[in-house]
Amino acid sequence: MHLARFPRLRLAHLPTPLEPLPRLSEALGIDLWIKRDDCTGLAGGGNKTRKLEFLLGDAFEQDADTLVTQGAVQSNHVRQTAAAAAATGLKCQVILEERTGSKATDYVHNGNVLMDRLFGATIRSVPGGSDMPAELEKTADEVRARGGRPYVIPGGGSNAIGALGYVDCAREIVVQADELDLAIDRIVTATGSAGTHAGLVAGLAVLGADIPVLGIGVRAPKEKQEANVLKLARETAMLLGHADRVKDAMVVADCDYVGAGYGLIDQAVVDALVLAARTDGIVLDPVYTGKAMKGLIALAKAGRFEGERVVFLHTGGAQGLFGYQGELDAMFG
Ligand SMILES: *Cc1c(COP(=O)(O)O)cnc(C)c1O
């Protein structure tokens, strides 16, 4: 696939470990492993770091001096982008969408937001439902008007360049599975802005590795999510010169576990956080990995992973827990 042809800045601790989850496997009656992308290093880690390696490579090639991006208030992507900017001497302007409507002090000031400010990002907040691509353009125009050189990163870092980070992760998983002599039957990941899911699908397809990926949705309904992922997987494979390798059937999302909406938690999410923490000491997050694990648990109990070895991709996000302290405390039991 020749990833080395794309400009890249090294920001992540790679490869991340691929480890068994013995106690959670026993609790669920399946053979469950975990790919630790919560351990990518930058600002506490998470999946956006892999995307940012390629996005910043491109930003420097274009001689940008300011990163411009957007996300929900407790966006892990914004935190990691702010850190990447700080670590490479770029300025960073972010737009936070009040997507969940929460006005809780923790939600608005703690967790990821505290770290955005620590890394020196300039923050502008907009109401939920705002036209975020338009807001990005507005901020980029302001940067230009001041004589700056903006590099606009879409929400979640999810374009074909960002998704190359998950092409590389797919390659890493295939190499590790080979080294461990481990046959992987399925990869399960949270799927949101689609770059992670699309990059994995494109990477596995281009490598010819026959491992299905199940995305568990955190926001959009199934049809929309699958369409978004498929489009981006094709664009990513095209960047690699193999658009034809991605087939429609390779993109599967299960969006039955979103609950009341993006960033809104329910008891099943909290139960998933508690189970992962108290079996194998794994810290999941309330918005993405907790919801994905809620889905994985339900599907395992329904016998959907019978006889399979499943790898759960831990995409990070634990910093977001501190934005939900008030809600979570009462639900831990
Ligand atoms: C952004 C994010 C995801 C979703 O990844 P996408 O590439 O946006 O689909 C999953 N988990 C965590 C912790 C995230 O921050």
mmCIF file of C-alpha atoms and ligand atoms in Angstrom:
data_model
loop_
_atom_site.group_PDB
_atom_site.id
_atom_site.type_symbol
_atom_site.label_atom_id
_atom_site.label_comp_id
_atom_site.label_asym_id
_atom_site.label_seq_id
_atom_site.Cartn_x
_atom_site.Cartn_y
_atom_site.Cartn_z
ATOM 1 C CA MET A 1 0.000 0.000 0.000
ATOM 2 C CA HIS A 2 3.090 2.219 0.253
ATOM 3 C CA LEU A 3 1.936 4.544 3.026
ATOM 4 C CA ALA A 4 5.392 6.102 3.157
ATOM 5 C CA ARG A 5 4.564 8.215 0.102
ATOM 6 C CA PHE A 6 2.228 10.377 2.237
ATOM 7 C CA PRO A 7 3.725 13.150 4.370
ATOM 8 C CA ARG A 8 3.485 12.235 8.038
ATOM 9 C CA LEU A 9 4.504 13.653 11.382
ATOM 10 C CA ARG A 10 5.270 11.169 14.147
ATOM 11 C CA LEU A 11 3.016 11.991 17.094
ATOM 12 C CA ALA A 12 1.812 8.598 18.355
ATOM 13 C CA HIS A 13 3.386 5.823 20.398
ATOM 14 C CA LEU A 14 3.168 2.962 17.906
ATOM 15 C CA PRO A 15 2.505 0.141 17.619
ATOM 16 C CA THR A 16 -0.192 0.118 20.300
ATOM 17 C CA PRO A 17 -0.535 -3.203 22.153
ATOM 18 C CA LEU A 18 -2.909 -5.961 21.043
ATOM 19 C CA GLU A 19 -3.816 -7.792 24.249
ATOM 20 C CA PRO A 20 -6.233 -10.427 25.542
ATOM 21 C CA LEU A 21 -9.062 -9.450 27.921
ATOM 22 C CA PRO A 22 -9.232 -12.648 29.976
ATOM 23 C CA ARG A 23 -11.710 -11.612 32.642
ATOM 24 C CA LEU A 24 -14.072 -9.730 30.362
ATOM 25 C CA SER A 25 -13.925 -12.683 27.931
ATOM 26 C CA GLU A 26 -14.985 -14.979 30.740
ATOM 27 C CA ALA A 27 -17.791 -12.670 31.813
ATOM 28 C CA LEU A 28 -19.162 -12.518 28.255
ATOM 29 C CA GLY A 29 -18.400 -16.096 27.214
ATOM 30 C CA ILE A 30 -16.443 -15.006 24.114
ATOM 31 C CA ASP A 31 -12.756 -14.763 23.153
ATOM 32 C CA LEU A 32 -12.207 -11.014 23.378
ATOM 33 C CA TRP A 33 -8.995 -9.092 22.669
ATOM 34 C CA ILE A 34 -8.315 -5.372 22.727
ATOM 35 C CA LYS A 35 -6.298 -3.085 20.460
ATOM 36 C CA ARG A 36 -5.075 -0.324 22.750
ATOM 37 C CA ASP A 37 -5.443 2.854 20.697
ATOM 38 C CA ASP A 38 -6.293 4.558 23.959
ATOM 39 C CA CYS A 39 -2.495 4.335 24.403
ATOM 40 C CA THR A 40 -1.365 6.369 21.395
ATOM 41 C CA GLY A 41 0.316 8.753 23.827
ATOM 42 C CA LEU A 42 -0.493 12.279 22.708
ATOM 43 C CA ALA A 43 -2.441 14.169 25.416
ATOM 44 C CA GLY A 44 -3.584 10.904 26.970
ATOM 45 C CA GLY A 45 -4.057 9.153 23.625
ATOM 46 C CA GLY A 46 -6.983 8.104 21.487
ATOM 47 C CA ASN A 47 -7.780 7.406 17.853
ATOM 48 C CA LYS A 48 -7.428 10.957 16.534
ATOM 49 C CA THR A 49 -3.650 10.884 17.021
ATOM 50 C CA ARG A 50 -3.174 8.410 14.169
ATOM 51 C CA LYS A 51 -5.237 10.615 11.842
ATOM 52 C CA LEU A 52 -3.384 13.743 12.944
ATOM 53 C CA GLU A 53 -0.039 12.227 11.937
ATOM 54 C CA PHE A 54 -1.142 12.378 8.289
ATOM 55 C CA LEU A 55 -3.198 15.571 8.605
ATOM 56 C CA LEU A 56 -0.276 17.472 10.138
ATOM 57 C CA GLY A 57 2.039 16.029 7.513
ATOM 58 C CA ASP A 58 -0.239 17.628 4.932
ATOM 59 C CA ALA A 59 -0.578 20.863 6.959
ATOM 60 C CA PHE A 60 3.199 21.322 7.063
ATOM 61 C CA GLU A 61 3.494 20.521 3.372
ATOM 62 C CA GLN A 62 1.010 23.366 2.763
ATOM 63 C CA ASP A 63 3.004 25.649 5.062
ATOM 64 C CA ALA A 64 0.040 26.258 7.391
ATOM 65 C CA ASP A 65 0.549 28.069 10.691
ATOM 66 C CA THR A 66 -2.867 27.552 12.319
ATOM 67 C CA LEU A 67 -4.967 24.405 12.714
ATOM 68 C CA VAL A 68 -8.711 25.024 12.585
ATOM 69 C CA THR A 69 -11.119 22.287 13.659
ATOM 70 C CA GLN A 70 -14.445 21.612 15.356
ATOM 71 C CA GLY A 71 -16.199 19.116 17.584
ATOM 72 C CA ALA A 72 -18.739 18.648 20.348
ATOM 73 C CA VAL A 73 -17.902 20.385 23.647
ATOM 74 C CA GLN A 74 -16.265 17.222 25.070
ATOM 75 C CA SER A 75 -14.530 16.375 21.793
ATOM 76 C CA ASN A 76 -11.523 14.078 22.087
ATOM 77 C CA HIS A 77 -10.587 15.070 18.552
ATOM 78 C CA VAL A 78 -10.332 18.728 19.559
ATOM 79 C CA ARG A 79 -8.169 17.828 22.584
ATOM 80 C CA GLN A 80 -5.763 15.788 20.487
ATOM 81 C CA THR A 81 -5.654 18.437 17.746
ATOM 82 C CA ALA A 82 -4.906 21.160 20.307
ATOM 83 C CA ALA A 83 -2.089 18.994 21.679
ATOM 84 C CA ALA A 84 -0.711 18.239 18.209
ATOM 85 C CA ALA A 85 -0.682 21.962 17.420
ATOM 86 C CA ALA A 86 1.111 22.783 20.665
ATOM 87 C CA ALA A 87 3.640 19.995 20.111
ATOM 88 C CA THR A 88 4.519 21.215 16.623
ATOM 89 C CA GLY A 89 4.482 24.980 17.200
ATOM 90 C CA LEU A 90 1.228 25.681 15.343
ATOM 91 C CA LYS A 91 -1.627 27.861 16.557
ATOM 92 C CA CYS A 92 -5.005 26.199 17.048
ATOM 93 C CA GLN A 93 -8.527 27.620 16.724
ATOM 94 C CA VAL A 94 -11.447 25.377 17.601
ATOM 95 C CA ILE A 95 -15.209 25.635 17.449
ATOM 96 C CA LEU A 96 -17.162 23.683 20.042
ATOM 97 C CA GLU A 97 -20.749 22.751 19.207
ATOM 98 C CA GLU A 98 -23.105 22.585 22.195
ATOM 99 C CA ARG A 99 -24.436 19.352 20.704
ATOM 100 C CA THR A 100 -25.704 17.602 23.826
ATOM 101 C CA GLY A 101 -27.261 20.738 25.320
ATOM 102 C CA SER A 102 -25.631 19.989 28.695
ATOM 103 C CA LYS A 103 -24.884 23.036 30.815
ATOM 104 C CA ALA A 104 -23.335 21.021 33.658
ATOM 105 C CA THR A 105 -20.159 22.670 34.970
ATOM 106 C CA ASP A 106 -18.134 19.468 34.459
ATOM 107 C CA TYR A 107 -19.345 19.126 30.921
ATOM 108 C CA VAL A 108 -18.633 22.709 29.962
ATOM 109 C CA HIS A 109 -15.308 23.217 31.776
ATOM 110 C CA ASN A 110 -13.709 19.916 32.798
ATOM 111 C CA GLY A 111 -12.348 16.871 30.942
ATOM 112 C CA ASN A 112 -11.419 17.599 27.344
ATOM 113 C CA VAL A 113 -12.288 21.316 27.619
ATOM 114 C CA LEU A 114 -9.808 21.795 30.478
ATOM 115 C CA MET A 115 -7.126 20.216 28.303
ATOM 116 C CA ASP A 116 -8.041 22.263 25.202
ATOM 117 C CA ARG A 117 -7.382 25.347 27.312
ATOM 118 C CA LEU A 118 -4.212 23.867 28.796
ATOM 119 C CA PHE A 119 -2.815 23.377 25.285
ATOM 120 C CA GLY A 120 -3.607 26.999 24.464
ATOM 121 C CA ALA A 121 -6.298 26.499 21.834
ATOM 122 C CA THR A 122 -8.527 29.480 21.042
ATOM 123 C CA ILE A 123 -12.109 28.345 21.641
ATOM 124 C CA ARG A 124 -15.369 29.619 20.155
ATOM 125 C CA SER A 125 -18.686 28.000 21.143
ATOM 126 C CA VAL A 126 -21.763 27.688 18.939
ATOM 127 C CA PRO A 127 -25.250 26.289 19.596
ATOM 128 C CA GLY A 128 -26.126 22.658 18.853
ATOM 129 C CA GLY A 129 -27.292 22.134 15.278
ATOM 130 C CA SER A 130 -25.059 24.873 13.832
ATOM 131 C CA ASP A 131 -23.697 24.429 10.314
ATOM 132 C CA MET A 132 -20.259 23.253 11.427
ATOM 133 C CA PRO A 133 -18.551 23.163 7.997
ATOM 134 C CA ALA A 134 -19.687 26.796 7.534
ATOM 135 C CA GLU A 135 -18.354 27.682 10.997
ATOM 136 C CA LEU A 136 -14.999 26.139 10.046
ATOM 137 C CA GLU A 137 -14.853 28.278 6.904
ATOM 138 C CA LYS A 138 -15.754 31.390 8.888
ATOM 139 C CA THR A 139 -12.902 30.794 11.324
ATOM 140 C CA ALA A 140 -10.483 29.997 8.478
ATOM 141 C CA ASP A 141 -11.454 33.317 6.838
ATOM 142 C CA GLU A 142 -10.767 35.164 10.082
ATOM 143 C CA VAL A 143 -7.329 33.556 10.311
ATOM 144 C CA ARG A 144 -6.596 34.571 6.704
ATOM 145 C CA ALA A 145 -7.824 38.124 7.329
ATOM 146 C CA ARG A 146 -5.203 38.398 10.090
ATOM 147 C CA GLY A 147 -2.514 37.222 7.678
ATOM 148 C CA GLY A 148 -2.433 33.656 9.024
ATOM 149 C CA ARG A 149 -2.344 30.399 7.038
ATOM 150 C CA PRO A 150 -5.150 28.101 8.238
ATOM 151 C CA TYR A 151 -5.308 24.342 7.760
ATOM 152 C CA VAL A 152 -8.890 23.159 8.186
ATOM 153 C CA ILE A 153 -9.415 19.724 9.708
ATOM 154 C CA PRO A 154 -12.994 18.417 9.452
ATOM 155 C CA GLY A 155 -14.785 17.099 12.552
ATOM 156 C CA GLY A 156 -13.094 13.956 13.858
ATOM 157 C CA GLY A 157 -10.251 14.404 11.371
ATOM 158 C CA SER A 158 -12.382 12.288 9.062
ATOM 159 C CA ASN A 159 -11.328 12.815 5.484
ATOM 160 C CA ALA A 160 -9.284 10.470 3.311
ATOM 161 C CA ILE A 161 -5.967 11.870 4.557
ATOM 162 C CA GLY A 162 -6.969 11.395 8.202
ATOM 163 C CA ALA A 163 -8.316 7.917 7.500
ATOM 164 C CA LEU A 164 -4.827 6.892 6.357
ATOM 165 C CA GLY A 165 -4.071 6.697 10.078
ATOM 166 C CA TYR A 166 -6.503 3.785 10.306
ATOM 167 C CA VAL A 167 -5.167 2.202 7.152
ATOM 168 C CA ASP A 168 -1.907 2.061 9.090
ATOM 169 C CA CYS A 169 -3.730 0.649 12.127
ATOM 170 C CA ALA A 170 -5.213 -2.112 9.937
ATOM 171 C CA ARG A 171 -1.693 -2.929 8.757
ATOM 172 C CA GLU A 172 -0.478 -2.935 12.366
ATOM 173 C CA ILE A 173 -3.245 -5.341 13.458
ATOM 174 C CA VAL A 174 -2.476 -7.743 10.594
ATOM 175 C CA VAL A 175 1.252 -7.731 11.475
ATOM 176 C CA GLN A 176 0.553 -8.247 15.200
ATOM 177 C CA ALA A 177 -1.928 -11.050 14.549
ATOM 178 C CA ASP A 178 0.710 -12.722 12.410
ATOM 179 C CA GLU A 179 3.390 -12.340 15.094
ATOM 180 C CA LEU A 180 1.053 -13.718 17.779
ATOM 181 C CA ASP A 181 -0.248 -16.459 15.446
ATOM 182 C CA LEU A 182 -3.718 -15.135 16.189
ATOM 183 C CA ALA A 183 -6.652 -15.693 13.859
ATOM 184 C CA ILE A 184 -8.994 -12.684 14.190
ATOM 185 C CA ASP A 185 -12.623 -13.272 13.210
ATOM 186 C CA ARG A 186 -13.935 -9.745 13.683
ATOM 187 C CA ILE A 187 -12.925 -6.239 14.694
ATOM 188 C CA VAL A 188 -15.462 -4.159 16.635
ATOM 189 C CA THR A 189 -15.119 -0.381 16.881
ATOM 190 C CA ALA A 190 -17.171 2.671 17.765
ATOM 191 C CA THR A 191 -18.067 4.574 14.592
ATOM 192 C CA GLY A 192 -18.853 8.315 14.587
ATOM 193 C CA SER A 193 -17.412 10.739 12.048
ATOM 194 C CA ALA A 194 -16.437 7.565 10.135
ATOM 195 C CA GLY A 195 -12.678 7.983 9.596
ATOM 196 C CA THR A 196 -11.685 5.178 11.929
ATOM 197 C CA HIS A 197 -14.144 2.657 10.517
ATOM 198 C CA ALA A 198 -13.474 3.728 6.903
ATOM 199 C CA GLY A 199 -9.689 3.629 7.313
ATOM 200 C CA LEU A 200 -9.828 0.131 8.802
ATOM 201 C CA VAL A 201 -12.105 -1.152 6.024
ATOM 202 C CA ALA A 202 -9.962 0.454 3.309
ATOM 203 C CA GLY A 203 -6.733 -0.790 4.866
ATOM 204 C CA LEU A 204 -7.938 -4.371 5.292
ATOM 205 C CA ALA A 205 -9.394 -4.376 1.771
ATOM 206 C CA VAL A 206 -6.206 -3.058 0.186
ATOM 207 C CA LEU A 207 -4.148 -5.575 2.155
ATOM 208 C CA GLY A 208 -6.516 -8.351 1.113
ATOM 209 C CA ALA A 209 -7.035 -9.279 4.784
ATOM 210 C CA ASP A 210 -10.409 -10.923 5.149
ATOM 211 C CA ILE A 211 -11.391 -9.599 8.599
ATOM 212 C CA PRO A 212 -14.898 -8.118 8.897
ATOM 213 C CA VAL A 213 -15.271 -4.866 10.810
ATOM 214 C CA LEU A 214 -18.398 -4.123 12.826
ATOM 215 C CA GLY A 215 -18.934 -0.454 13.604
ATOM 216 C CA ILE A 216 -21.184 0.396 16.512
ATOM 217 C CA GLY A 217 -22.815 3.745 15.860
ATOM 218 C CA VAL A 218 -22.819 6.585 18.371
ATOM 219 C CA ARG A 219 -24.904 9.150 16.522
ATOM 220 C CA ALA A 220 -26.389 8.610 13.032
ATOM 221 C CA PRO A 221 -28.895 5.920 12.027
ATOM 222 C CA LYS A 222 -27.566 2.789 10.290
ATOM 223 C CA GLU A 223 -28.221 3.740 6.665
ATOM 224 C CA LYS A 224 -26.638 7.142 6.962
ATOM 225 C CA GLN A 225 -23.668 5.819 8.940
ATOM 226 C CA GLU A 226 -22.973 3.003 6.472
ATOM 227 C CA ALA A 227 -23.239 5.428 3.534
ATOM 228 C CA ASN A 228 -20.789 7.850 5.196
ATOM 229 C CA VAL A 229 -18.317 5.089 6.001
ATOM 230 C CA LEU A 230 -18.552 3.510 2.542
ATOM 231 C CA LYS A 231 -17.988 6.834 0.773
ATOM 232 C CA LEU A 232 -14.944 7.636 2.888
ATOM 233 C CA ALA A 233 -13.558 4.081 2.644
ATOM 234 C CA ARG A 234 -13.723 4.351 -1.161
ATOM 235 C CA GLU A 235 -12.057 7.796 -1.133
ATOM 236 C CA THR A 236 -9.333 6.446 1.133
ATOM 237 C CA ALA A 237 -8.757 3.361 -1.021
ATOM 238 C CA MET A 238 -8.661 5.664 -4.057
ATOM 239 C CA LEU A 239 -5.896 7.705 -2.425
ATOM 240 C CA LEU A 240 -4.041 4.391 -2.127
ATOM 241 C CA GLY A 241 -4.737 3.621 -5.780
ATOM 242 C CA HIS A 242 -7.226 0.785 -5.155
ATOM 243 C CA ALA A 243 -10.761 2.264 -4.991
ATOM 244 C CA ASP A 244 -12.202 -0.935 -6.507
ATOM 245 C CA ARG A 245 -11.131 -3.110 -3.575
ATOM 246 C CA VAL A 246 -13.780 -1.703 -1.214
ATOM 247 C CA LYS A 247 -17.083 -3.576 -1.649
ATOM 248 C CA ASP A 248 -20.417 -2.388 -0.258
ATOM 249 C CA ALA A 249 -20.775 -5.499 1.922
ATOM 250 C CA MET A 250 -17.529 -4.686 3.755
ATOM 251 C CA VAL A 251 -19.199 -1.767 5.542
ATOM 252 C CA VAL A 252 -21.462 -2.820 8.389
ATOM 253 C CA ALA A 253 -22.726 -0.551 11.162
ATOM 254 C CA ASP A 254 -25.070 -1.466 13.992
ATOM 255 C CA CYS A 255 -26.702 1.718 15.264
ATOM 256 C CA ASP A 256 -29.110 0.153 17.752
ATOM 257 C CA TYR A 257 -27.140 1.292 20.802
ATOM 258 C CA VAL A 258 -27.114 5.078 20.366
ATOM 259 C CA GLY A 259 -29.814 5.447 23.046
ATOM 260 C CA ALA A 260 -31.219 8.950 23.467
ATOM 261 C CA GLY A 261 -28.553 10.534 21.257
ATOM 262 C CA TYR A 262 -24.934 11.529 20.764
ATOM 263 C CA GLY A 263 -23.120 12.064 24.054
ATOM 264 C CA LEU A 264 -26.147 11.059 26.132
ATOM 265 C CA ILE A 265 -25.554 8.183 28.504
ATOM 266 C CA ASP A 266 -27.888 5.513 29.855
ATOM 267 C CA GLN A 267 -27.601 2.761 32.427
ATOM 268 C CA ALA A 268 -26.389 0.190 29.857
ATOM 269 C CA VAL A 269 -23.469 2.480 28.940
ATOM 270 C CA VAL A 270 -22.587 2.865 32.610
ATOM 271 C CA ASP A 271 -22.862 -0.917 33.096
ATOM 272 C CA ALA A 272 -20.389 -1.368 30.206
ATOM 273 C CA LEU A 273 -17.963 1.151 31.759
ATOM 274 C CA VAL A 274 -18.225 -0.631 35.103
ATOM 275 C CA LEU A 275 -17.808 -4.132 33.661
ATOM 276 C CA ALA A 276 -14.687 -3.240 31.622
ATOM 277 C CA ALA A 277 -13.168 -1.413 34.595
ATOM 278 C CA ARG A 278 -13.881 -4.144 37.130
ATOM 279 C CA THR A 279 -12.872 -7.137 35.003
ATOM 280 C CA ASP A 280 -9.686 -6.127 33.184
ATOM 281 C CA GLY A 281 -9.047 -2.626 34.547
ATOM 282 C CA ILE A 282 -9.929 -0.974 31.247
ATOM 283 C CA VAL A 283 -11.160 2.642 31.272
ATOM 284 C CA LEU A 284 -13.742 3.259 28.562
ATOM 285 C CA ASP A 285 -15.415 6.598 27.798
ATOM 286 C CA PRO A 286 -19.062 7.667 28.075
ATOM 287 C CA VAL A 287 -19.581 8.856 24.453
ATOM 288 C CA TYR A 288 -17.881 6.311 22.165
ATOM 289 C CA THR A 289 -16.194 3.227 23.621
ATOM 290 C CA GLY A 290 -18.753 2.857 26.425
ATOM 291 C CA LYS A 291 -21.528 2.827 23.844
ATOM 292 C CA ALA A 292 -19.608 0.446 21.593
ATOM 293 C CA MET A 293 -19.050 -1.862 24.569
ATOM 294 C CA LYS A 294 -22.748 -1.608 25.451
ATOM 295 C CA GLY A 295 -23.432 -2.947 21.951
ATOM 296 C CA LEU A 296 -20.716 -5.577 22.101
ATOM 297 C CA ILE A 297 -22.055 -6.897 25.416
ATOM 298 C CA ALA A 298 -25.619 -7.091 24.093
ATOM 299 C CA LEU A 299 -24.500 -8.833 20.883
ATOM 300 C CA ALA A 300 -22.273 -11.280 22.806
ATOM 301 C CA LYS A 301 -25.191 -12.160 25.091
ATOM 302 C CA ALA A 302 -27.373 -12.730 22.011
ATOM 303 C CA GLY A 303 -24.793 -15.235 20.710
ATOM 304 C CA ARG A 304 -23.715 -13.112 17.760
ATOM 305 C CA PHE A 305 -19.978 -13.794 18.343
ATOM 306 C CA GLU A 306 -20.371 -17.558 18.895
ATOM 307 C CA GLY A 307 -17.038 -19.286 18.256
ATOM 308 C CA GLU A 308 -15.346 -16.053 17.153
ATOM 309 C CA ARG A 309 -12.214 -14.314 18.316
ATOM 310 C CA VAL A 310 -13.170 -10.635 18.484
ATOM 311 C CA VAL A 311 -10.816 -7.655 18.712
ATOM 312 C CA PHE A 312 -12.322 -4.548 20.316
ATOM 313 C CA LEU A 313 -10.603 -1.394 19.093
ATOM 314 C CA HIS A 314 -10.240 0.903 22.098
ATOM 315 C CA THR A 315 -10.361 4.343 20.534
ATOM 316 C CA GLY A 316 -9.681 6.238 23.803
ATOM 317 C CA GLY A 317 -11.744 9.058 25.279
ATOM 318 C CA ALA A 318 -11.310 8.457 29.023
ATOM 319 C CA GLN A 319 -10.628 12.189 29.470
ATOM 320 C CA GLY A 320 -14.306 12.733 28.662
ATOM 321 C CA LEU A 321 -15.297 10.868 31.846
ATOM 322 C CA PHE A 322 -14.427 13.984 33.835
ATOM 323 C CA GLY A 323 -17.042 15.918 31.881
ATOM 324 C CA TYR A 324 -19.735 13.549 33.177
ATOM 325 C CA GLN A 325 -18.791 13.285 36.844
ATOM 326 C CA GLY A 326 -22.115 14.605 38.141
ATOM 327 C CA GLU A 327 -24.137 12.117 36.113
ATOM 328 C CA LEU A 328 -21.881 9.095 36.396
ATOM 329 C CA ASP A 329 -21.233 9.075 40.121
ATOM 330 C CA ALA A 330 -24.835 8.299 40.928
ATOM 331 C CA MET A 331 -25.020 5.503 38.355
ATOM 332 C CA PHE A 332 -21.914 3.454 39.221
ATOM 333 C CA GLY A 333 -23.506 1.392 41.988
HETATM 334 C C1 LIG B 1 -13.807 10.265 17.619
HETATM 335 C C2 LIG B 1 -13.886 9.047 18.475
HETATM 336 C C3 LIG B 1 -14.422 7.845 17.978
HETATM 337 C C4 LIG B 1 -15.056 7.732 16.630
HETATM 338 O O1 LIG B 1 -14.120 7.732 15.590
HETATM 339 P P1 LIG B 1 -14.568 8.319 14.185
HETATM 340 O O2 LIG B 1 -13.355 8.200 13.362
HETATM 341 O O3 LIG B 1 -15.005 9.726 14.441
HETATM 342 O O4 LIG B 1 -15.692 7.492 13.689
HETATM 343 C C5 LIG B 1 -14.408 6.733 18.778
HETATM 344 N N1 LIG B 1 -13.913 6.793 20.030
HETATM 345 C C6 LIG B 1 -13.419 7.921 20.556
HETATM 346 C C7 LIG B 1 -12.941 7.907 21.954
HETATM 347 C C8 LIG B 1 -13.383 9.097 19.793
HETATM 348 O O5 LIG B 1 -12.899 10.208 20.334
#
